[in-house]
GROMACS .gro file of C-alpha atoms in nm:
model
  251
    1UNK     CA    1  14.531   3.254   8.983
    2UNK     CA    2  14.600   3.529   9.210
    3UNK     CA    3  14.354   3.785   9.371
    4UNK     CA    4  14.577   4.016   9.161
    5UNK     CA    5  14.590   3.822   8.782
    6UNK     CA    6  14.209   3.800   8.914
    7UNK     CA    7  14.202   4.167   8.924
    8UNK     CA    8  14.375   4.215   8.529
    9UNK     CA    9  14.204   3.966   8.361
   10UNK     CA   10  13.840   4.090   8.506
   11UNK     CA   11  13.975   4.481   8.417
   12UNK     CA   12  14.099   4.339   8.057
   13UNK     CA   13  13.746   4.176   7.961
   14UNK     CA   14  13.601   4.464   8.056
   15UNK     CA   15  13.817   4.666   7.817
   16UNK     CA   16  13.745   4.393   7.574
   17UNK     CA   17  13.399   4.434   7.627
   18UNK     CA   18  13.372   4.766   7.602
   19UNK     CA   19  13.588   4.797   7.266
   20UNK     CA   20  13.400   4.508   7.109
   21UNK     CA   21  13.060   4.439   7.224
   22UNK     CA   22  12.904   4.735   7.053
   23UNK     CA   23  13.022   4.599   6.727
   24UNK     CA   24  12.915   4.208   6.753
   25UNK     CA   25  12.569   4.393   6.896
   26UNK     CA   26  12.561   4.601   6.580
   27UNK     CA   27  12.568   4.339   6.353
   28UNK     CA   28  12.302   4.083   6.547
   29UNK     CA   29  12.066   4.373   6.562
   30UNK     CA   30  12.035   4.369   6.193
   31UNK     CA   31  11.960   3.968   6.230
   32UNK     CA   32  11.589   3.841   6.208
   33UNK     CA   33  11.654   3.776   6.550
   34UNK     CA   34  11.261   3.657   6.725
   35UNK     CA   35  11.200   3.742   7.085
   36UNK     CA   36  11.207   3.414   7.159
   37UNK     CA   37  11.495   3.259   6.982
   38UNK     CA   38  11.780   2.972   7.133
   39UNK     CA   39  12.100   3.083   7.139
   40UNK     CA   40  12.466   2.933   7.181
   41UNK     CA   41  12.741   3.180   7.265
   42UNK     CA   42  13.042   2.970   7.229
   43UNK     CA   43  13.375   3.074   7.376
   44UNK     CA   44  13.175   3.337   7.629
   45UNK     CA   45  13.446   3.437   7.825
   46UNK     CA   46  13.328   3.696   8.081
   47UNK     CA   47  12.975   3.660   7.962
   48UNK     CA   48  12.913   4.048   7.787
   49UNK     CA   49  12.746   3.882   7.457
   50UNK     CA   50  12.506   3.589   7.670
   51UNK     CA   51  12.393   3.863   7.859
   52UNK     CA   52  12.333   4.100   7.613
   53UNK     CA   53  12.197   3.815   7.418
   54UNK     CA   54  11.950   3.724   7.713
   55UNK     CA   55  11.788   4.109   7.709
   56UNK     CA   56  11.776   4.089   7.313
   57UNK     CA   57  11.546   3.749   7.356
   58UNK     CA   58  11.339   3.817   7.683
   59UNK     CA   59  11.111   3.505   7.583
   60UNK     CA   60  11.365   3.312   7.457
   61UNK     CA   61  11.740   3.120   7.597
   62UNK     CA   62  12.067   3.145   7.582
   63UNK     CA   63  12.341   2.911   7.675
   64UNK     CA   64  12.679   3.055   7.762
   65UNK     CA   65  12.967   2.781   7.713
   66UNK     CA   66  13.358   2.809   7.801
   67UNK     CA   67  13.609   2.643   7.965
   68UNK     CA   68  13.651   2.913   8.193
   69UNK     CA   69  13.280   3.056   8.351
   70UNK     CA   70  13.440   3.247   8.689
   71UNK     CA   71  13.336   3.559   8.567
   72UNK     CA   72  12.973   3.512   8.419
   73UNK     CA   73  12.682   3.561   8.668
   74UNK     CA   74  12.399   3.328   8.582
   75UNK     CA   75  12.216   3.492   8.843
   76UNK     CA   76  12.242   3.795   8.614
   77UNK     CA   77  11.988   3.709   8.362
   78UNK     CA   78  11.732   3.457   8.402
   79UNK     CA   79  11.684   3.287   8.077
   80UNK     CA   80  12.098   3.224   8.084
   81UNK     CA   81  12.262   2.871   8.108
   82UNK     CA   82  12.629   2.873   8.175
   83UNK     CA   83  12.810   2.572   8.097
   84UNK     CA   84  13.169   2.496   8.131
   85UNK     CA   85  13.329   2.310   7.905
   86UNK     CA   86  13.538   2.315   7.569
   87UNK     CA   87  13.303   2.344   7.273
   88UNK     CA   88  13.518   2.071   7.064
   89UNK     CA   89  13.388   1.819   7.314
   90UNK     CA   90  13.014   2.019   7.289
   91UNK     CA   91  12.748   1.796   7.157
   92UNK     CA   92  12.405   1.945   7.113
   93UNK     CA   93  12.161   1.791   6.915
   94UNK     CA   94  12.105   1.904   6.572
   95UNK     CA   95  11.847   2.207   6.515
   96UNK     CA   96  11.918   2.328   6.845
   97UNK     CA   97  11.923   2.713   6.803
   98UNK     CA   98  11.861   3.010   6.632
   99UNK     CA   99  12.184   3.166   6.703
  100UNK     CA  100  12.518   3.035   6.730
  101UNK     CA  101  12.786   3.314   6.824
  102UNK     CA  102  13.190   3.237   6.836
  103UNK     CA  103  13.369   3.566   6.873
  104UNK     CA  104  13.769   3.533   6.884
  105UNK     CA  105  13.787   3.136   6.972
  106UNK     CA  106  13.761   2.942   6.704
  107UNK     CA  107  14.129   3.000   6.587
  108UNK     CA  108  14.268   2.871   6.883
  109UNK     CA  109  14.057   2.522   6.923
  110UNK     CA  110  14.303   2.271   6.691
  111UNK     CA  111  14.064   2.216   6.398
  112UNK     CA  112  13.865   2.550   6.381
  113UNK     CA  113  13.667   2.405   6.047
  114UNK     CA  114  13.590   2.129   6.238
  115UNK     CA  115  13.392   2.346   6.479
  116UNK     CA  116  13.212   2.581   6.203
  117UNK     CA  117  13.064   2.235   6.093
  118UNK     CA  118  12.972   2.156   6.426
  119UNK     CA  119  12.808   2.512   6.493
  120UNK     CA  120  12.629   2.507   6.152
  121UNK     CA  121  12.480   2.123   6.256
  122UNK     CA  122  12.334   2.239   6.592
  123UNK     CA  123  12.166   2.570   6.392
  124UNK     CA  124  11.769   2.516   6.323
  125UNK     CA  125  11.646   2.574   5.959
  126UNK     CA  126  11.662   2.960   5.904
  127UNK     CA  127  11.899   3.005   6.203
  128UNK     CA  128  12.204   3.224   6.172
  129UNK     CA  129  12.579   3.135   6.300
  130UNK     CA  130  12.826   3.467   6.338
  131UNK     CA  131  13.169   3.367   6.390
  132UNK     CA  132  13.442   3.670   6.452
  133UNK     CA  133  13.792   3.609   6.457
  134UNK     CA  134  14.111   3.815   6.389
  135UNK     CA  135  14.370   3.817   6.146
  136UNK     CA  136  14.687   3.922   6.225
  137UNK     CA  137  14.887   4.156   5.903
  138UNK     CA  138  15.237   4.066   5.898
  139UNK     CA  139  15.441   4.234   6.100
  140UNK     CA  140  15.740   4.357   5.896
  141UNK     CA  141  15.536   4.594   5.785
  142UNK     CA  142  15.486   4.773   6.141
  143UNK     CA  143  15.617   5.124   6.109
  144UNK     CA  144  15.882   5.118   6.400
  145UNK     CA  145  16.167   4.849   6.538
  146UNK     CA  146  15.963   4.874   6.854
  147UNK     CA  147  15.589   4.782   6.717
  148UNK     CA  148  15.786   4.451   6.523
  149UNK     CA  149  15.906   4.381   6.828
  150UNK     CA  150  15.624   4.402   6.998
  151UNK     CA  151  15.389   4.245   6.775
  152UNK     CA  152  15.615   3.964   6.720
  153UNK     CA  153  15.613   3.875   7.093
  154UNK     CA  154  15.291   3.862   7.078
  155UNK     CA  155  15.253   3.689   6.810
  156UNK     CA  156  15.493   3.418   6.908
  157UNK     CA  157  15.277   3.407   7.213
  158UNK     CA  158  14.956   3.331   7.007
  159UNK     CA  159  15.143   3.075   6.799
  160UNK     CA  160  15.295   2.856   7.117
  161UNK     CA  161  14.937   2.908   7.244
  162UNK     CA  162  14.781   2.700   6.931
  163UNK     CA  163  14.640   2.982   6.767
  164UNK     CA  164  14.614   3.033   6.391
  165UNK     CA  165  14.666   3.431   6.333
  166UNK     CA  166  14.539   3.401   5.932
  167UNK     CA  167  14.289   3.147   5.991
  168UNK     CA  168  13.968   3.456   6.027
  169UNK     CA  169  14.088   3.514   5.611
  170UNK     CA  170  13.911   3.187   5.545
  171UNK     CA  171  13.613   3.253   5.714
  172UNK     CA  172  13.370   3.289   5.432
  173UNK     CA  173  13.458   3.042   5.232
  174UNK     CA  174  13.463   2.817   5.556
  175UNK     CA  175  13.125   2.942   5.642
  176UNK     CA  176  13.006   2.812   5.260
  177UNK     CA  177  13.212   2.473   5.228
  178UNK     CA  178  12.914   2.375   5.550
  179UNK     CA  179  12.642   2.476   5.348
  180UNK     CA  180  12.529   2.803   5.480
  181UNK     CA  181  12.366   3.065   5.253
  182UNK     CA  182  12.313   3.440   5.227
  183UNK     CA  183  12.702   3.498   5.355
  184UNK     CA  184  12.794   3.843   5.476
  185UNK     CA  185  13.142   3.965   5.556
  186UNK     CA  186  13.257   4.292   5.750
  187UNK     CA  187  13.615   4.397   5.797
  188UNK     CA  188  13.735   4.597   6.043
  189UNK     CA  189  14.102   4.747   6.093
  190UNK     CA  190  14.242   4.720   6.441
  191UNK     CA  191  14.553   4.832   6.591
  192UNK     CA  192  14.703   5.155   6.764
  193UNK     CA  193  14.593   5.449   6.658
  194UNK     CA  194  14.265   5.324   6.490
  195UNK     CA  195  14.042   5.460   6.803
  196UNK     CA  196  14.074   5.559   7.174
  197UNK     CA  197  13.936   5.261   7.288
  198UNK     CA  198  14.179   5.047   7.055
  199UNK     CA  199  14.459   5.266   7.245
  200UNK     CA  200  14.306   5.166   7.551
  201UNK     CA  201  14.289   4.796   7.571
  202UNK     CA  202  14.653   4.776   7.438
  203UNK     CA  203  14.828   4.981   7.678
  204UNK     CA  204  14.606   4.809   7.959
  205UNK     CA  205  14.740   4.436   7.792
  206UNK     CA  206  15.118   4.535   7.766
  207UNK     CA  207  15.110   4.667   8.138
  208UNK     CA  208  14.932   4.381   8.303
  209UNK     CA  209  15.109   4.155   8.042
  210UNK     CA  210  15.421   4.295   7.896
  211UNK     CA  211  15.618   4.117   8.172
  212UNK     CA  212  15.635   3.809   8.054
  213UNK     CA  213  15.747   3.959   7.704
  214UNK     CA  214  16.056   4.070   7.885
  215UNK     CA  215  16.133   3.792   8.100
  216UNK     CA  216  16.119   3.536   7.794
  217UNK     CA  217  16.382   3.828   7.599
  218UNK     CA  218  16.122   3.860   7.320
  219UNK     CA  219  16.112   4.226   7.415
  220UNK     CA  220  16.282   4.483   7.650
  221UNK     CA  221  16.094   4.732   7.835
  222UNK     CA  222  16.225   5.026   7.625
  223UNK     CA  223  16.063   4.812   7.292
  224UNK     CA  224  15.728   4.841   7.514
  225UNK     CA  225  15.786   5.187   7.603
  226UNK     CA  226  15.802   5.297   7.310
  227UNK     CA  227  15.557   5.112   7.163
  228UNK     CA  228  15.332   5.242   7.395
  229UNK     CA  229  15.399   5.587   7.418
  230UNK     CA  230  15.314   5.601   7.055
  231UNK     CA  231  14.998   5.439   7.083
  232UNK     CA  232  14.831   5.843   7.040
  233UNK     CA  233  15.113   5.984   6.821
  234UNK     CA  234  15.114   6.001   6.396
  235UNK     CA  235  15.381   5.795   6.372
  236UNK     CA  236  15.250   5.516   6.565
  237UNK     CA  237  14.894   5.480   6.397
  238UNK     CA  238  14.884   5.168   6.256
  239UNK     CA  239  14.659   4.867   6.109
  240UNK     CA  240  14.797   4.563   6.233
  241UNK     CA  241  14.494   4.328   6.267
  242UNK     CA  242  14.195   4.277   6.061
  243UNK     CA  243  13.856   4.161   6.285
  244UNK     CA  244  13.680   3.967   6.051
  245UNK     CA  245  13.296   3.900   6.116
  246UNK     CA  246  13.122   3.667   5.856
  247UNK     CA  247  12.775   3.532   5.940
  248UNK     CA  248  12.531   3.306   5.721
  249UNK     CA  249  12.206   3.139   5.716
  250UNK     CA  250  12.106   2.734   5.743
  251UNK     CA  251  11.914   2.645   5.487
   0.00000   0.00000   0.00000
């Protein structure tokens, strides 16, 4: 990767972070979380939930896993692990944590129940596993030519990629087919209009990203344009992903 793709992907998780990490925090600070609970962030990416993880459990651990660790600073926070590698291959040993976190990963591994089983083995009795993922509203029902466009580029993108865009709908009863109780559900709607920062991150992604849209013809720059320059206006506002965050309890 380039000192410049370097450059975008560092400036887009910090968008990312920015947008999201407030509401993943939200919802763990409502958890029974102890001082000194083990946690598992799987799928870290650049590291914003270990380390806010690692200040939320001053006595306890967290262990950051990914295939991709370049951008997380162990150094950072004391009581952090970072370990690369892809969490279908993880094996921890049952009862392990406290906490198991996947926020937008598990719909792109190749058997995403597979791996809530897996997270809900390596929880300890009482222990809580939080698993966010999006789900992606079909797009004919975009407001403009441009946004289908758009959205369908990217979505073709996600799909070639191995990702499941409806899987995050399952979530619940995914989370109770493993045998976890006291299930909670929050949905949020996502897409342009739906808050400054939303507006943010996705003009930051099409410019550092929209390229490849138009080189593959599943877009033209005047479909991102436009999409774009109604990212603020009335007619542009619209819901075109749903974040869904489930969490539940091991018995």
């Amino acid at each position: 990767m380039s000192t410049v793709e370097q450059s975008g992907t560092a400036l887009l998780t910090s968008i990312w972070e920015r947008n999201y990490l407030p509401h993943t925090g939200g919802i763990i600070s409502g958890f029974d979380l102890a001082d000194d609970a083990r946690c598992l962030d799987l799928g870290a990416g650049g590291g914003g939930m270990s380390h806010w993880l690692a200040e939320r459990v001053p006595r306890g651990s967290v262990t950051a896993l990914d295939t991709d660790v370049s951008q997380i600073d162990p150094a950072r926070s004391p009581n952090l692990t970072v370990v690369r590698g892809d969490l279908t291959e993880a094996d921890f040993a049952p009862g392990s944590f406290d906490l198991v976190l996947a926020r937008a990963v598990l719909s792109s591994v190749p058997d995403p129940d597979a791996a809530v089983a897996a997270a809900a083995r390596w929880l300890a009795p009482g222990g809580t596993l939080l698993v966010e993922d999006f789900y992606y509203l079909p797009l004919e029902d975009a407001p403009s030519e441009a946004a289908r466009t758009v959205l369908r580029a990217y979505l073709e993108g996600f799909r070639t990629g191995g990702v499941d865009v409806r899987w995050a709908r399952r979530l619940t009863a995914t989370l109770a087919r493993v045998g976890l109780a006291d299930i909670s559900a929050r949905v949020t709607p996502l897409g342009p209009g739906q808050s400054p920062q939303e507006n943010e991150l996705i003009a930051t992604r099409l410019r550092l990203q929209g390229q490849p849209l138009i080189d593959s013809g599943l877009a033209t720059e005047e479909d991102i344009a436009e999409f774009t320059a109604n990212l603020d206006r009335p007619e542009g506002r619209d819901v075109a992903v749903l974040l869904f965050s489930v969490w539940g309890r091991k018995r």
